[in-house]
């Protein structure tokens, strides 16, 4: 990695020398979210909004028990949201919207522009479907601290669980 102290990095927040936040919006990050992010065990917030991240959300993120904000909107993530995410009882904000049908582009260090524009995908055209599966089912009720959730512009399915009414902080 680097001999430079991570706490001196731009938009990395630390408390007592421990990384507690990553605020990396619109940084032209290209690639997947590494499962090793779970090694930052005291993360309170992650914001990777409007980058060129693709692939799945690593299930290891469910090990970040102190995480309160997870902002992954406007990327090109796909697959299902790992069940482990629904075990994050401290999570207050979950933003997953716009994983397809956005026109954000990133530039590699070589100058090459990577455009993650994905029209609405389907099984036949090979385009990104965004996140899929059930998001508003009974698992959502485990996020007891949740205040705000945004999941539009994905391909979630199923019905909204009546247990969502148990989330007393939602919308506050």
Short mmCIF file of C-alpha atoms in Angstrom, two decimals, residues 42-158:
data_model
loop_
_atom_site.label_atom_id
_atom_site.label_comp_id
_atom_site.label_asym_id
_atom_site.label_seq_id
_atom_site.Cartn_x
_atom_site.Cartn_y
_atom_site.Cartn_z
CA UNK A 42 -14.45 1.14 12.65
CA UNK A 43 -15.90 2.68 9.51
CA UNK A 44 -18.84 4.90 10.30
CA UNK A 45 -19.56 6.05 6.75
CA UNK A 46 -18.79 5.09 3.19
CA UNK A 47 -19.72 7.36 0.33
CA UNK A 48 -18.67 6.25 -3.16
CA UNK A 49 -21.39 8.18 -5.02
CA UNK A 50 -21.00 8.81 -8.74
CA UNK A 51 -17.97 6.75 -9.60
CA UNK A 52 -17.51 3.86 -12.02
CA UNK A 53 -17.78 0.98 -9.59
CA UNK A 54 -19.14 -2.26 -10.99
CA UNK A 55 -19.60 -5.84 -9.88
CA UNK A 56 -21.35 -6.87 -6.71
CA UNK A 57 -21.46 -5.38 -3.23
CA UNK A 58 -19.07 -7.54 -1.19
CA UNK A 59 -20.80 -9.55 1.52
CA UNK A 60 -17.87 -8.68 3.79
CA UNK A 61 -19.31 -5.17 4.11
CA UNK A 62 -21.81 -6.74 6.49
CA UNK A 63 -18.95 -7.06 9.01
CA UNK A 64 -18.77 -3.26 9.39
CA UNK A 65 -20.89 -3.19 12.54
CA UNK A 66 -20.36 0.54 13.22
CA UNK A 67 -21.41 1.64 9.72
CA UNK A 68 -24.17 4.26 9.80
CA UNK A 69 -24.05 5.66 6.23
CA UNK A 70 -23.67 3.57 3.08
CA UNK A 71 -23.89 5.68 -0.09
CA UNK A 72 -23.19 3.70 -3.27
CA UNK A 73 -25.59 5.43 -5.65
CA UNK A 74 -24.81 6.30 -9.29
CA UNK A 75 -22.34 3.56 -10.11
CA UNK A 76 -22.81 0.37 -12.11
CA UNK A 77 -23.21 -2.19 -9.35
CA UNK A 78 -25.14 -5.37 -10.08
CA UNK A 79 -26.31 -8.57 -8.46
CA UNK A 80 -28.17 -8.88 -5.20
CA UNK A 81 -27.63 -6.91 -2.02
CA UNK A 82 -25.86 -9.35 0.33
CA UNK A 83 -27.95 -10.57 3.26
CA UNK A 84 -25.11 -9.50 5.56
CA UNK A 85 -25.94 -5.84 4.86
CA UNK A 86 -29.28 -6.37 6.61
CA UNK A 87 -27.41 -7.22 9.80
CA UNK A 88 -25.98 -3.71 10.10
CA UNK A 89 -28.16 -2.55 12.99
CA UNK A 90 -26.39 0.84 13.22
CA UNK A 91 -27.10 1.67 9.56
CA UNK A 92 -29.13 4.89 9.27
CA UNK A 93 -28.80 5.72 5.58
CA UNK A 94 -28.74 3.28 2.65
CA UNK A 95 -28.45 4.80 -0.83
CA UNK A 96 -28.26 2.31 -3.70
CA UNK A 97 -30.19 4.12 -6.44
CA UNK A 98 -29.15 4.66 -10.07
CA UNK A 99 -27.07 1.59 -10.78
CA UNK A 100 -28.12 1.81 -14.41
CA UNK A 101 -29.59 4.46 -16.66
CA UNK A 102 -27.16 7.19 -15.71
CA UNK A 103 -24.66 9.01 -17.90
CA UNK A 104 -21.72 9.38 -15.55
CA UNK A 105 -18.28 8.84 -17.07
CA UNK A 106 -14.85 8.38 -15.47
CA UNK A 107 -11.40 9.08 -16.83
CA UNK A 108 -8.51 6.67 -16.29
CA UNK A 109 -5.04 8.07 -15.53
CA UNK A 110 -4.17 7.27 -19.17
CA UNK A 111 -6.84 9.74 -20.28
CA UNK A 112 -9.20 7.00 -21.51
CA UNK A 113 -12.82 7.84 -20.74
CA UNK A 114 -14.89 5.02 -19.30
CA UNK A 115 -18.59 5.59 -19.70
CA UNK A 116 -20.79 3.49 -17.47
CA UNK A 117 -23.95 4.48 -19.30
CA UNK A 118 -26.23 1.53 -19.02
CA UNK A 119 -29.66 1.64 -20.51
CA UNK A 120 -32.16 -0.53 -18.72
CA UNK A 121 -30.84 -4.03 -19.14
CA UNK A 122 -32.57 -7.32 -19.57
CA UNK A 123 -31.57 -10.94 -19.96
CA UNK A 124 -31.28 -10.65 -23.74
CA UNK A 125 -29.38 -7.41 -24.33
CA UNK A 126 -26.53 -8.07 -21.91
CA UNK A 127 -26.75 -4.63 -20.35
CA UNK A 128 -26.55 -4.00 -16.65
CA UNK A 129 -29.72 -4.68 -14.70
CA UNK A 130 -28.49 -2.74 -11.71
CA UNK A 131 -29.15 -4.36 -8.38
CA UNK A 132 -31.69 -7.19 -8.39
CA UNK A 133 -33.56 -9.39 -5.96
CA UNK A 134 -35.69 -8.47 -3.00
CA UNK A 135 -34.77 -5.34 -1.08
CA UNK A 136 -37.91 -4.36 0.79
CA UNK A 137 -38.69 -7.80 2.21
CA UNK A 138 -38.63 -8.88 5.87
CA UNK A 139 -34.82 -8.52 6.08
CA UNK A 140 -35.18 -4.75 5.87
CA UNK A 141 -36.85 -4.76 9.29
CA UNK A 142 -33.48 -5.76 10.80
CA UNK A 143 -32.13 -2.29 10.01
CA UNK A 144 -33.69 -0.82 13.14
CA UNK A 145 -31.73 2.47 12.97
CA UNK A 146 -32.63 3.15 9.32
CA UNK A 147 -33.79 6.73 8.66
CA UNK A 148 -33.54 6.89 4.87
CA UNK A 149 -33.37 4.34 2.03
CA UNK A 150 -33.19 5.06 -1.70
CA UNK A 151 -33.23 2.19 -4.15
CA UNK A 152 -34.75 3.49 -7.43
CA UNK A 153 -33.35 2.70 -10.89
CA UNK A 154 -32.54 -0.90 -10.13
CA UNK A 155 -34.46 -4.09 -10.81
CA UNK A 156 -35.65 -5.04 -7.34
CA UNK A 157 -38.63 -7.35 -7.18
CA UNK A 158 -41.20 -8.57 -4.73
#
